[in-house]
Coordinates of C-alpha atoms in Angstrom, one line a residue:
Chain A
M1 CA 8.7 -29.3 1.5
F2 CA 11.1 -31.7 0.8
L3 CA 9.5 -34.6 3.2
S4 CA 6.4 -33.6 1.4
E5 CA 7.9 -34.6 -1.8
I6 CA 9.1 -37.7 -0.5
K7 CA 5.9 -38.6 0.8
L8 CA 4.1 -37.7 -2.4
L9 CA 6.5 -39.9 -4.3
L10 CA 5.8 -42.9 -1.9
K11 CA 2.3 -42.5 -1.6
R12 CA 1.8 -43.3 -5.2
R13 CA 1.1 -46.7 -6.2
R14 CA 3.1 -46.7 -9.2
T15 CA 6.1 -45.8 -7.1
E16 CA 5.4 -48.7 -4.9
V17 CA 4.9 -50.9 -8.0
L18 CA 8.0 -49.9 -9.6
F19 CA 10.0 -50.7 -6.4
I20 CA 8.6 -54.1 -5.8
L21 CA 9.3 -55.1 -9.4
L22 CA 12.7 -53.7 -9.3
L23 CA 13.4 -55.6 -5.8
L24 CA 12.2 -58.6 -7.3
E25 CA 14.7 -58.6 -10.5
P26 CA 17.7 -60.0 -8.4
W27 CA 15.5 -62.9 -7.2
L28 CA 14.4 -63.8 -11.0
L29 CA 18.1 -63.5 -11.8
A30 CA 19.1 -65.6 -9.2
F31 CA 16.6 -68.2 -10.0
L32 CA 17.7 -68.1 -13.7
I33 CA 21.3 -68.6 -13.0
Y34 CA 20.5 -71.4 -10.5
Q35 CA 18.6 -73.2 -13.1
F36 CA 20.6 -72.5 -16.2
G37 CA 24.0 -71.4 -15.1
G38 CA 26.0 -68.3 -15.6
G39 CA 26.7 -68.4 -19.4
G40 CA 29.0 -66.2 -21.6
G41 CA 28.2 -62.5 -22.2
Q42 CA 30.3 -59.6 -22.6
G43 CA 32.2 -57.2 -20.2
P44 CA 33.1 -58.0 -16.6
N45 CA 31.1 -61.3 -16.4
F46 CA 29.4 -61.2 -13.3
L47 CA 26.9 -63.8 -14.1
N48 CA 29.6 -66.4 -14.1
L49 CA 31.0 -65.4 -10.9
V50 CA 27.7 -65.6 -9.2
T51 CA 27.6 -69.3 -9.1
H52 CA 30.9 -69.3 -7.0
N53 CA 29.7 -66.4 -4.7
G54 CA 26.1 -65.1 -4.3
I55 CA 27.6 -61.7 -3.5
F56 CA 28.0 -61.1 -7.0
L57 CA 24.4 -61.3 -7.8
V58 CA 24.3 -57.8 -6.7
L59 CA 26.5 -56.7 -9.4
A60 CA 24.8 -59.1 -11.9
S61 CA 21.4 -57.4 -11.2
L62 CA 22.6 -53.8 -11.2
S63 CA 24.6 -54.1 -14.4
S64 CA 21.5 -55.8 -15.9
L65 CA 19.2 -53.0 -14.7
L66 CA 21.2 -50.2 -15.5
P67 CA 21.0 -49.9 -19.3
L68 CA 17.3 -49.5 -19.3
L69 CA 15.0 -50.5 -16.5
L70 CA 16.6 -48.3 -13.9
P71 CA 16.6 -45.3 -16.3
L72 CA 13.0 -46.0 -17.2
A73 CA 12.0 -46.1 -13.6
V74 CA 13.9 -42.9 -12.7
S75 CA 12.7 -41.1 -15.7
L76 CA 9.1 -41.9 -14.8
V77 CA 9.8 -40.1 -11.6
S78 CA 11.9 -37.3 -12.6
S79 CA 10.0 -36.3 -15.6
D80 CA 7.0 -36.2 -13.6
A81 CA 8.4 -33.3 -11.7
I82 CA 6.8 -30.4 -13.3
A83 CA 4.9 -32.0 -16.2
G84 CA 3.1 -34.2 -13.8
E85 CA 2.1 -31.5 -11.5
A86 CA 0.9 -29.4 -14.5
S87 CA -1.0 -32.4 -15.8
N88 CA -2.8 -32.6 -12.3
G89 CA -3.5 -29.0 -12.2
T90 CA -1.7 -29.0 -8.9
L91 CA 1.2 -26.6 -10.3
R92 CA -0.8 -23.6 -10.3
Y93 CA -1.9 -24.2 -6.6
L94 CA 1.7 -25.0 -5.4
L95 CA 3.0 -22.0 -7.1
T96 CA 0.3 -19.8 -5.3
A97 CA 0.6 -21.9 -2.0
P98 CA 3.1 -19.9 -2.5
V99 CA 6.2 -21.9 -3.4
S100 CA 8.9 -20.1 -5.3
R101 CA 9.8 -21.6 -8.6
F102 CA 13.4 -22.1 -7.9
K103 CA 12.6 -23.8 -4.7
L104 CA 10.2 -26.2 -6.4
L105 CA 12.7 -27.2 -8.6
V106 CA 15.2 -27.6 -6.1
H107 CA 12.9 -29.9 -3.9
K108 CA 11.8 -31.9 -6.9
M109 CA 15.5 -32.3 -7.9
S110 CA 16.6 -33.5 -4.5
S111 CA 13.7 -35.8 -3.8
S112 CA 14.3 -37.5 -7.0
L113 CA 18.1 -37.7 -6.1
V114 CA 17.1 -39.6 -2.7
F115 CA 14.9 -41.7 -4.6
I116 CA 17.7 -43.0 -6.9
F117 CA 20.1 -43.8 -4.1
V118 CA 17.0 -45.5 -2.2
L119 CA 16.5 -47.5 -5.1
S120 CA 19.9 -48.6 -5.9
V121 CA 20.9 -49.5 -2.4
T122 CA 17.4 -51.5 -1.8
I123 CA 17.8 -53.4 -5.1
S124 CA 21.4 -54.2 -3.8
L125 CA 20.3 -55.3 -0.4
S126 CA 17.6 -57.6 -2.1
G127 CA 20.2 -58.9 -4.3
L128 CA 22.6 -59.8 -1.4
V129 CA 19.8 -61.6 0.3
A130 CA 18.8 -63.5 -2.9
G131 CA 22.5 -64.3 -3.6
S132 CA 23.1 -65.5 -0.2
V133 CA 19.8 -67.8 -0.5
F134 CA 20.6 -69.2 -4.0
F135 CA 24.5 -69.4 -4.0
P136 CA 27.2 -70.1 -1.5
V137 CA 28.7 -66.9 -0.1
G138 CA 32.2 -66.2 1.4
K139 CA 35.4 -64.7 0.7
V140 CA 35.4 -62.6 -2.4
L141 CA 37.6 -63.2 -5.6
L142 CA 38.1 -59.8 -7.1
L143 CA 38.3 -59.5 -10.9
S144 CA 42.1 -58.7 -10.4
G145 CA 42.6 -62.0 -8.8
Q146 CA 43.2 -61.3 -5.0
T147 CA 40.8 -62.6 -2.4
V148 CA 39.4 -60.4 0.4
S149 CA 37.0 -61.1 3.2
F150 CA 33.2 -61.3 3.0
F151 CA 32.6 -58.1 4.8
H152 CA 35.0 -56.4 2.5
G153 CA 33.0 -57.8 -0.2
V154 CA 29.7 -56.6 1.2
L155 CA 31.3 -53.3 1.6
L156 CA 32.2 -53.1 -2.1
V157 CA 28.9 -54.2 -3.0
L158 CA 27.2 -51.1 -1.2
L159 CA 29.7 -48.8 -2.6
S160 CA 28.8 -50.0 -6.2
A161 CA 25.2 -49.4 -5.3
L162 CA 26.0 -45.8 -4.6
L163 CA 28.0 -45.5 -7.7
V164 CA 24.9 -46.9 -9.7
G165 CA 22.7 -44.4 -8.0
L166 CA 25.4 -41.8 -8.9
S167 CA 25.1 -42.6 -12.5
L168 CA 21.5 -42.2 -12.5
I169 CA 22.0 -38.4 -11.7
C170 CA 21.9 -37.6 -15.2
V171 CA 18.6 -39.3 -15.7
V172 CA 17.1 -37.2 -12.9
A173 CA 18.6 -33.8 -14.0
I174 CA 17.5 -34.6 -17.8
G175 CA 14.1 -35.7 -16.6
I176 CA 13.5 -32.5 -14.7
A177 CA 14.8 -30.3 -17.6
I178 CA 12.6 -32.0 -20.1
S179 CA 9.6 -31.8 -17.6
T180 CA 9.8 -27.9 -17.6
F181 CA 8.8 -28.1 -21.2
T182 CA 5.7 -29.9 -21.3
D183 CA 2.6 -30.6 -19.6
I184 CA 2.4 -34.1 -20.6
P185 CA 4.3 -36.5 -18.2
V186 CA 4.4 -39.4 -20.6
G187 CA 6.1 -37.2 -23.3
A188 CA 8.6 -36.1 -20.7
T189 CA 9.3 -39.7 -19.8
L190 CA 9.8 -40.8 -23.3
G191 CA 11.9 -37.8 -24.1
T192 CA 14.2 -38.6 -21.0
L193 CA 14.5 -42.3 -21.8
G194 CA 15.0 -41.4 -25.4
A195 CA 18.1 -39.2 -24.5
I196 CA 19.4 -41.8 -22.3
I197 CA 19.1 -44.4 -25.2
L198 CA 20.5 -42.2 -27.7
S199 CA 23.6 -41.5 -25.4
E200 CA 24.1 -45.5 -25.1
I201 CA 24.0 -45.8 -28.9
L202 CA 26.2 -43.0 -29.7
D203 CA 28.7 -44.6 -26.9
N204 CA 29.0 -47.6 -29.3
I205 CA 29.6 -45.7 -32.5
T206 CA 33.3 -45.4 -32.7
Q207 CA 33.2 -42.3 -35.3
V208 CA 31.9 -40.2 -32.5
R209 CA 34.6 -41.4 -30.0
G210 CA 35.6 -37.4 -29.5
I211 CA 32.3 -36.9 -27.9
W212 CA 32.2 -40.1 -25.7
P213 CA 33.5 -38.5 -22.6
L214 CA 30.6 -36.0 -22.6
L215 CA 28.0 -38.7 -22.9
P216 CA 26.0 -39.1 -19.5
T217 CA 26.1 -43.0 -19.8
N218 CA 30.1 -43.2 -20.8
Y219 CA 31.2 -44.1 -17.5
W220 CA 28.4 -46.0 -16.2
M221 CA 30.0 -49.5 -15.8
S222 CA 32.9 -47.7 -14.2
F223 CA 31.5 -49.1 -10.8
S224 CA 33.1 -52.7 -11.5
D225 CA 36.5 -51.2 -11.1
L226 CA 35.9 -51.1 -7.3
F227 CA 36.4 -55.0 -7.6
R228 CA 40.0 -54.7 -8.4
S229 CA 42.9 -54.5 -6.4
P230 CA 44.1 -51.8 -6.1
I231 CA 40.8 -50.0 -7.1
I232 CA 41.1 -48.2 -10.4
F233 CA 39.6 -44.7 -9.6
S234 CA 39.9 -42.9 -12.9
G235 CA 36.5 -44.1 -14.5
I236 CA 34.9 -43.7 -11.2
S237 CA 36.1 -40.2 -10.7
K238 CA 35.3 -39.2 -14.2
N239 CA 31.7 -40.5 -14.1
I240 CA 31.3 -38.4 -10.8
V241 CA 32.4 -35.4 -12.7
N242 CA 30.2 -36.1 -15.8
Q243 CA 27.2 -36.7 -13.5
V244 CA 27.6 -33.6 -11.5
G245 CA 28.2 -31.7 -15.0
W246 CA 24.9 -33.0 -16.3
L247 CA 23.2 -32.2 -13.1
I248 CA 24.5 -28.6 -13.3
F249 CA 23.8 -28.2 -17.1
A250 CA 20.3 -29.9 -17.0
F251 CA 19.4 -28.0 -13.9
S252 CA 20.4 -24.6 -15.5
I253 CA 18.1 -25.4 -18.5
A254 CA 15.3 -26.2 -16.2
L255 CA 15.6 -23.1 -14.2
A256 CA 16.1 -20.8 -17.3
K257 CA 12.9 -22.4 -18.8
F258 CA 10.6 -22.4 -15.6
R259 CA 11.6 -19.2 -14.0
F260 CA 9.6 -17.0 -16.2
K261 CA 7.4 -19.5 -17.6
D262 CA 3.6 -18.6 -18.1
I263 CA 1.9 -21.3 -16.2
T264 CA -1.3 -22.1 -18.3
S265 CA -1.9 -25.5 -17.2
Chain B
M14 CA -19.2 8.0 -16.6
T15 CA -20.5 7.5 -13.1
E16 CA -19.4 9.5 -10.0
L17 CA -17.7 6.5 -8.7
E18 CA -16.0 5.6 -11.9
Q19 CA -14.8 9.3 -12.2
T20 CA -13.2 9.1 -8.5
L21 CA -11.8 5.8 -9.4
S22 CA -10.1 6.8 -12.6
S23 CA -8.8 10.2 -11.1
G24 CA -7.9 8.9 -7.8
T25 CA -4.4 8.1 -8.1
S26 CA -3.1 10.2 -5.1
N27 CA -3.9 7.6 -2.6
A28 CA -4.3 4.7 -4.8
G29 CA -2.0 1.8 -3.9
A30 CA -2.4 2.0 -0.4
Y31 CA -3.8 -1.2 1.1
Q32 CA -6.5 0.4 3.1
D33 CA -8.1 1.1 -0.2
Y34 CA -7.6 -1.7 -2.8
A35 CA -7.1 -5.2 -2.0
I36 CA -6.1 -5.7 -5.6
E37 CA -5.0 -3.0 -8.1
T38 CA -3.8 -3.2 -11.6
K39 CA -2.6 -0.6 -13.6
S40 CA -2.4 -0.9 -17.5
L41 CA -2.3 -4.3 -17.4
T42 CA -1.8 -6.1 -20.9
K43 CA -1.0 -9.4 -22.1
A44 CA -0.8 -11.0 -25.4
F45 CA -0.4 -14.5 -26.2
S46 CA 1.4 -15.2 -29.6
G47 CA 0.6 -11.5 -30.8
R48 CA -3.2 -11.5 -29.8
E49 CA -3.9 -9.5 -26.9
A50 CA -5.7 -11.4 -24.2
V51 CA -5.8 -8.7 -21.8
S52 CA -5.6 -5.1 -22.9
D53 CA -4.8 -2.0 -20.8
L54 CA -6.6 -3.2 -17.8
S55 CA -6.9 -1.0 -14.6
L56 CA -8.7 -2.7 -11.9
R57 CA -9.4 -1.6 -8.5
V58 CA -10.9 -4.0 -6.1
P59 CA -12.1 -2.2 -2.8
V60 CA -10.9 -3.7 0.5
G61 CA -13.8 -5.2 2.1
S62 CA -15.8 -5.8 -1.1
I63 CA -17.5 -8.8 -2.9
F64 CA -16.1 -8.1 -6.2
G65 CA -17.6 -10.0 -9.2
F66 CA -15.4 -10.1 -12.2
L67 CA -17.8 -10.9 -14.9
G68 CA -17.3 -11.5 -18.9
P69 CA -18.1 -14.5 -21.2
N70 CA -15.8 -17.3 -21.6
G71 CA -12.7 -16.1 -23.2
S72 CA -13.0 -12.5 -22.3
G73 CA -9.6 -12.5 -20.4
K74 CA -10.7 -13.1 -16.8
T75 CA -8.7 -16.3 -16.2
T76 CA -5.4 -14.4 -17.9
T77 CA -6.2 -11.4 -15.6
I78 CA -6.3 -13.8 -12.5
R79 CA -3.3 -15.8 -13.5
M80 CA -1.2 -12.4 -13.7
M81 CA -2.7 -11.2 -10.4
L82 CA -1.3 -14.6 -9.1
G83 CA 2.0 -14.4 -10.5
L84 CA 1.5 -17.5 -12.8
V85 CA 1.4 -15.8 -15.9
S86 CA 3.8 -12.7 -16.7
S87 CA 2.3 -9.4 -17.9
N88 CA 3.7 -7.6 -21.2
K89 CA 2.8 -4.2 -19.6
G90 CA 1.5 -2.7 -16.3
D91 CA 1.6 -3.4 -12.7
I92 CA -0.2 -5.4 -10.4
T93 CA -0.7 -4.7 -6.6
I94 CA -2.0 -7.4 -4.3
L95 CA -2.8 -6.3 -0.5
G96 CA -0.6 -3.2 -0.9
Q97 CA 2.6 -4.9 -2.4
P98 CA 3.7 -5.8 -5.8
V99 CA 2.8 -9.3 -6.8
E100 CA 6.5 -10.3 -7.5
Q101 CA 6.6 -10.3 -3.7
L102 CA 5.9 -13.8 -3.3
N103 CA 4.8 -13.8 0.5
Q104 CA 1.7 -11.8 -0.4
L105 CA 0.3 -14.6 -1.9
A106 CA 0.3 -16.4 1.7
R107 CA -2.6 -14.1 2.5
V108 CA -4.5 -15.0 -0.5
G109 CA -6.7 -18.0 -0.9
V110 CA -7.0 -19.3 -4.4
V111 CA -9.3 -21.4 -6.6
V112 CA -8.1 -20.7 -10.0
E113 CA -9.7 -22.5 -13.3
G114 CA -11.2 -25.4 -11.4
P115 CA -9.7 -27.8 -8.7
G116 CA -6.1 -29.2 -9.1
F117 CA -5.3 -32.2 -6.7
Y118 CA -3.4 -35.6 -7.0
P119 CA -5.9 -38.2 -8.1
Y120 CA -4.0 -40.7 -6.5
L121 CA -4.1 -39.4 -3.1
S122 CA -7.3 -39.1 -0.7
G123 CA -9.0 -35.7 0.1
F124 CA -7.3 -35.5 3.4
D125 CA -3.9 -36.3 2.1
N126 CA -4.3 -33.7 -0.6
L127 CA -5.0 -31.1 1.8
Q128 CA -2.2 -32.2 4.1
R129 CA 0.1 -32.1 1.1
F130 CA -0.9 -28.5 0.5
A131 CA -0.8 -27.8 4.2
E132 CA 2.9 -28.9 4.1
V133 CA 4.0 -26.9 1.1
S134 CA 2.3 -23.6 2.2
Y135 CA 3.6 -23.7 5.6
P136 CA 6.9 -22.3 5.0
A137 CA 5.2 -19.1 3.5
Q138 CA 2.8 -18.9 6.3
K139 CA 5.7 -19.0 8.8
R140 CA 7.5 -16.2 6.9
L141 CA 4.5 -14.1 7.1
N142 CA 3.9 -14.8 10.8
P143 CA 6.6 -16.6 12.8
E144 CA 4.1 -17.4 15.3
T145 CA 2.2 -19.6 12.9
S146 CA 2.2 -23.4 13.6
K147 CA 1.9 -26.2 11.4
L148 CA -1.8 -27.4 10.2
R149 CA -2.5 -30.7 12.5
R150 CA -5.1 -33.4 11.6
P151 CA -7.7 -31.6 13.7
D152 CA -7.1 -28.4 11.5
I153 CA -7.5 -30.1 8.2
L154 CA -10.5 -32.1 9.5
Q155 CA -12.0 -28.8 10.2
S156 CA -11.5 -27.4 6.6
L157 CA -13.1 -30.5 5.4
E158 CA -16.0 -30.1 7.7
R159 CA -16.5 -26.6 6.6
V160 CA -17.2 -27.6 2.8
G161 CA -19.1 -31.1 4.2
L162 CA -16.4 -33.4 2.9
V163 CA -15.3 -35.1 6.1
G164 CA -17.3 -38.2 5.2
A165 CA -15.2 -38.6 1.9
K166 CA -12.1 -37.6 3.2
D167 CA -10.5 -40.9 2.8
K168 CA -11.7 -41.6 -0.6
K169 CA -9.4 -41.0 -3.4
Y170 CA -9.5 -37.9 -5.3
R171 CA -10.2 -39.5 -8.2
A172 CA -13.3 -40.9 -7.1
Y173 CA -14.8 -37.5 -6.2
S174 CA -17.6 -36.0 -8.3
L175 CA -17.0 -32.5 -9.8
G176 CA -18.9 -31.0 -7.2
M177 CA -16.9 -32.5 -4.2
K178 CA -13.5 -31.5 -6.1
Q179 CA -14.7 -28.1 -6.4
R180 CA -15.4 -28.0 -2.6
L181 CA -12.2 -29.5 -1.8
S182 CA -10.6 -26.6 -3.6
I183 CA -12.4 -24.1 -1.6
A184 CA -11.5 -26.1 1.6
A185 CA -7.9 -25.7 0.5
A186 CA -8.1 -22.2 -0.1
L187 CA -9.3 -21.7 3.4
M188 CA -7.1 -23.7 5.3
W189 CA -5.0 -20.6 6.5
P190 CA -6.4 -17.3 7.5
R191 CA -6.8 -14.8 4.6
D192 CA -7.2 -11.4 3.7
L193 CA -8.3 -11.9 0.2
L194 CA -10.0 -14.8 -1.6
V195 CA -9.5 -15.2 -5.3
L196 CA -12.3 -17.4 -6.8
D197 CA -12.2 -18.2 -10.5
E198 CA -15.6 -19.8 -11.4
P199 CA -16.1 -21.4 -8.0
T200 CA -19.5 -22.7 -8.9
N201 CA -18.7 -24.6 -12.0
G202 CA -19.9 -28.0 -11.7
L203 CA -22.0 -27.4 -8.5
D204 CA -25.7 -28.5 -8.3
P205 CA -28.1 -25.8 -7.6
Q206 CA -27.8 -26.4 -3.9
G207 CA -24.2 -26.3 -3.8
I208 CA -24.2 -23.1 -5.8
V209 CA -26.4 -21.7 -2.9
E210 CA -24.1 -23.1 -0.3
V211 CA -21.0 -21.2 -2.0
R212 CA -22.8 -18.2 -2.2
E213 CA -23.8 -18.2 1.4
L214 CA -20.1 -19.2 1.9
I215 CA -18.7 -16.3 0.2
T216 CA -21.2 -13.6 2.0
S217 CA -20.4 -15.1 5.4
L218 CA -16.5 -14.9 4.7
N219 CA -17.0 -11.5 3.7
Q220 CA -18.9 -10.6 6.7
E221 CA -15.8 -11.8 8.8
G222 CA -13.7 -9.2 6.7
M223 CA -12.2 -11.2 3.7
T224 CA -12.3 -9.3 0.4
I225 CA -13.7 -11.4 -2.1
F226 CA -12.8 -11.5 -5.8
V227 CA -15.1 -14.0 -7.8
S228 CA -15.0 -14.3 -11.3
S229 CA -18.0 -16.0 -13.3
H230 CA -19.3 -16.0 -16.8
I231 CA -22.9 -16.6 -15.1
L232 CA -24.1 -13.0 -14.0
S233 CA -27.1 -14.3 -12.1
E234 CA -24.9 -16.5 -9.9
V235 CA -23.0 -13.7 -8.4
E236 CA -25.3 -10.6 -8.8
M237 CA -27.3 -10.9 -5.7
I238 CA -24.0 -11.2 -3.4
C239 CA -21.7 -8.6 -5.0
S240 CA -21.2 -5.3 -3.8
H241 CA -19.0 -4.2 -6.9
I242 CA -18.7 -5.6 -10.4
A243 CA -16.3 -5.4 -13.5
I244 CA -17.3 -6.5 -16.8
M245 CA -14.9 -7.7 -19.6
R246 CA -15.3 -8.1 -23.0
D247 CA -12.7 -9.5 -25.5
G248 CA -10.0 -8.3 -22.9
V249 CA -11.2 -4.9 -22.4
L250 CA -12.9 -3.7 -19.3
Q251 CA -16.5 -2.5 -20.1
F252 CA -17.4 -1.4 -16.6
Q253 CA -16.4 -1.3 -13.1
G254 CA -17.9 0.0 -10.0
S255 CA -20.6 -0.8 -7.4
V256 CA -23.9 -2.9 -8.4
E257 CA -25.8 0.3 -7.7
D258 CA -23.9 2.5 -10.0
F259 CA -24.1 -0.2 -12.6
K260 CA -27.7 -0.3 -12.3
G261 CA -28.0 3.5 -12.2
S262 CA -26.2 3.7 -15.4
L263 CA -28.7 1.8 -17.3
S264 CA -31.5 3.4 -19.1
K265 CA -35.1 2.2 -18.5
E266 CA -36.5 -0.2 -21.1
F267 CA -39.7 0.4 -23.1
S268 CA -42.3 -2.6 -22.6
L269 CA -45.5 -3.1 -24.8
V270 CA -47.9 -5.9 -24.9
T271 CA -49.9 -6.0 -28.1
S272 CA -51.4 -8.7 -30.2
Q273 CA -50.0 -6.8 -33.2
V274 CA -46.6 -7.0 -32.1
D275 CA -44.8 -7.0 -35.5
L276 CA -46.8 -4.3 -36.9
A277 CA -45.7 -2.1 -33.7
K278 CA -42.1 -3.0 -33.9
E279 CA -42.2 -1.8 -37.6
I280 CA -44.0 1.7 -36.6
L281 CA -41.7 2.1 -33.8
V282 CA -38.7 1.7 -36.0
R283 CA -40.1 3.8 -38.8
F284 CA -40.8 6.8 -36.4
E285 CA -37.4 6.1 -34.7
F286 CA -38.7 5.8 -31.3
I287 CA -36.7 2.7 -30.8
D288 CA -33.2 1.3 -31.8
L289 CA -33.8 -1.7 -34.0
H290 CA -31.1 -3.7 -32.2
S291 CA -32.2 -3.3 -28.8
C292 CA -35.7 -4.7 -29.9
K293 CA -36.7 -8.1 -28.6
I294 CA -40.0 -9.7 -29.0
E295 CA -41.4 -12.5 -27.1
G296 CA -44.7 -13.8 -27.8
N297 CA -46.9 -10.6 -27.8
H298 CA -44.4 -8.7 -25.5
L299 CA -42.1 -6.3 -27.0
T300 CA -39.2 -4.7 -25.4
A301 CA -36.4 -2.1 -26.5
Q302 CA -34.3 0.7 -25.6
L303 CA -36.2 4.1 -26.3
S304 CA -34.5 6.7 -28.5
S305 CA -36.9 9.4 -26.7
E306 CA -38.5 9.4 -23.4
N307 CA -41.7 10.7 -24.8
I308 CA -44.0 7.8 -23.8
E309 CA -47.2 9.6 -24.5
E310 CA -46.2 10.6 -28.0
I311 CA -45.3 6.8 -28.8
V312 CA -48.7 5.9 -27.3
K313 CA -50.5 8.3 -29.7
T314 CA -48.7 7.4 -32.8
L315 CA -49.3 3.7 -32.0
V316 CA -52.8 4.1 -31.7
E317 CA -53.3 6.3 -34.6
Q318 CA -51.6 3.7 -36.9
G319 CA -54.1 1.1 -35.8
V320 CA -52.1 -0.8 -33.1
G321 CA -54.4 -2.1 -30.1
I322 CA -52.5 -1.8 -26.7
R323 CA -52.8 -4.2 -23.8
S324 CA -50.4 -2.6 -21.5
V325 CA -47.3 -0.3 -22.0
G326 CA -44.7 1.1 -19.7
L327 CA -41.0 1.7 -18.7
V328 CA -39.4 -0.9 -16.8
E329 CA -36.0 -1.3 -15.0
P330 CA -33.6 -3.7 -17.3
S331 CA -32.5 -6.6 -15.6
L332 CA -28.7 -6.7 -15.0
E333 CA -28.7 -9.8 -17.5
D334 CA -29.7 -7.5 -20.3
A335 CA -27.3 -5.0 -19.4
F336 CA -24.7 -7.7 -19.3
V337 CA -25.7 -9.1 -22.6
A338 CA -25.6 -5.4 -24.1
L339 CA -22.0 -4.8 -22.8
T340 CA -20.6 -8.2 -23.7
G341 CA -22.8 -9.0 -26.8
R342 CA -23.3 -12.5 -25.5
S343 CA -25.9 -13.9 -23.4
S344 CA -24.1 -14.7 -20.0
N345 CA -25.3 -18.4 -19.4
V346 CA -24.1 -19.8 -22.6
S347 CA -20.6 -21.2 -22.3

């Protein structure tokens, strides 16, 4: 069943197109930086670092994709979980196959989770290749000033890919929860994306500082802490707790809604 | 009430044993936002029967089927499928299902769609029978062969015609060995040839020992193959039993051919020989349910009142007429 879900996901043209577009993003970014240089910007400025060391292209790509395009891609997949099956008319056939409703949710959830990690790792690999094609690579200068070997750097890059994948867990969980409430996949996608954008907006409003730690996007950029020595783990570990919390919370809502729902699609 | 109905409604002692009924519901009730879609429905589908579940659109057939398959919860009542409560999910592994039209992934080919459903249904088949092995490519091709879709197996589902989609859903329902087949309007969208093929398929599956539960709003489509029928109207069961009992329960119809058909009608109603509501006139042919069986008296009166008679007699009513009488609607208007 789990493999069947993965196959179903990969056999869909839409998923393939999404993948290709997201894998091309680092190349586009590399080309733009190569042409026009790194420039300013806010936060840990990976763009500036790229010209010195191509390895940073991965981080530049991930941090530019994370606020919007990655949540969009992931919510397209996760919100399709139940709503998509309902709109195809396949949900009633899955449940009479029979597959238990709990298992169906679990398989949808786990295949979407695999999807986000595969996505973030392949984007990183694509960025690594693009970075080394366009820019010099070598020893890596950390944000905190020390230098580590190239391979150490690659390891850190792959770890950040995993942390970015981990940050997207909330998008999967919220998407699946919303998709149990509607039979219209587009509605579920927009709802999910809306929730993420709302979280990002609230994350910038200081008046609601009190709820920041609960927002699913609050610790998203914590992966850059990997590039300090010693690594600052407080943000990263808070992100893990936050994402797992959202996973449990949203899955409980999905299960509560879906368990006894009348399937009329 | 016919004898069979009496035995059915009083036979609670051995009811529920799987050797008797493939499907049994007791006092099944379902309301959607206050309106009852199905009311107090007690159905008994004998093992080995082809059971026609009839009624106009909106009479509660699909809701009943969805409850039988555990898709929709009931407000009240019990459902037993193949001797076990429907809540026991594994039971459904023995049931082939086509409910409310085909449902497949538009972006997959016919073959890939069947493969997907073969994969997701395998664990339940395995739980039912540990010897079961996965369906391989030849098994799926065989299922496609059965419904004549091998040639279109690599075509995307979204490019299928409605008839092909319907066939694919029948193929999916027959991928595994089944004891019971639940078919909800299986001939929707099929051409006349396709309808004949589905009918033949149903008959041959039944001869292999499968119980078939088939719903339709078109009586004529199933009447010739069904051994039993149930008729629904507005969520309420109007009749259930064998087709013979159904025919036996109908009174014969008065048939009169005359050029003065309107005069004849007026007289028949005035003398209270017929019920005005059951009277139908087509050209110069009048048919009606008789209030009295005394046909001699009727003919005498008509002649005395100056009505010329070309032919007169009692005829067996068609099932279609009986269906209309029970459901209040013509069956082939959807």
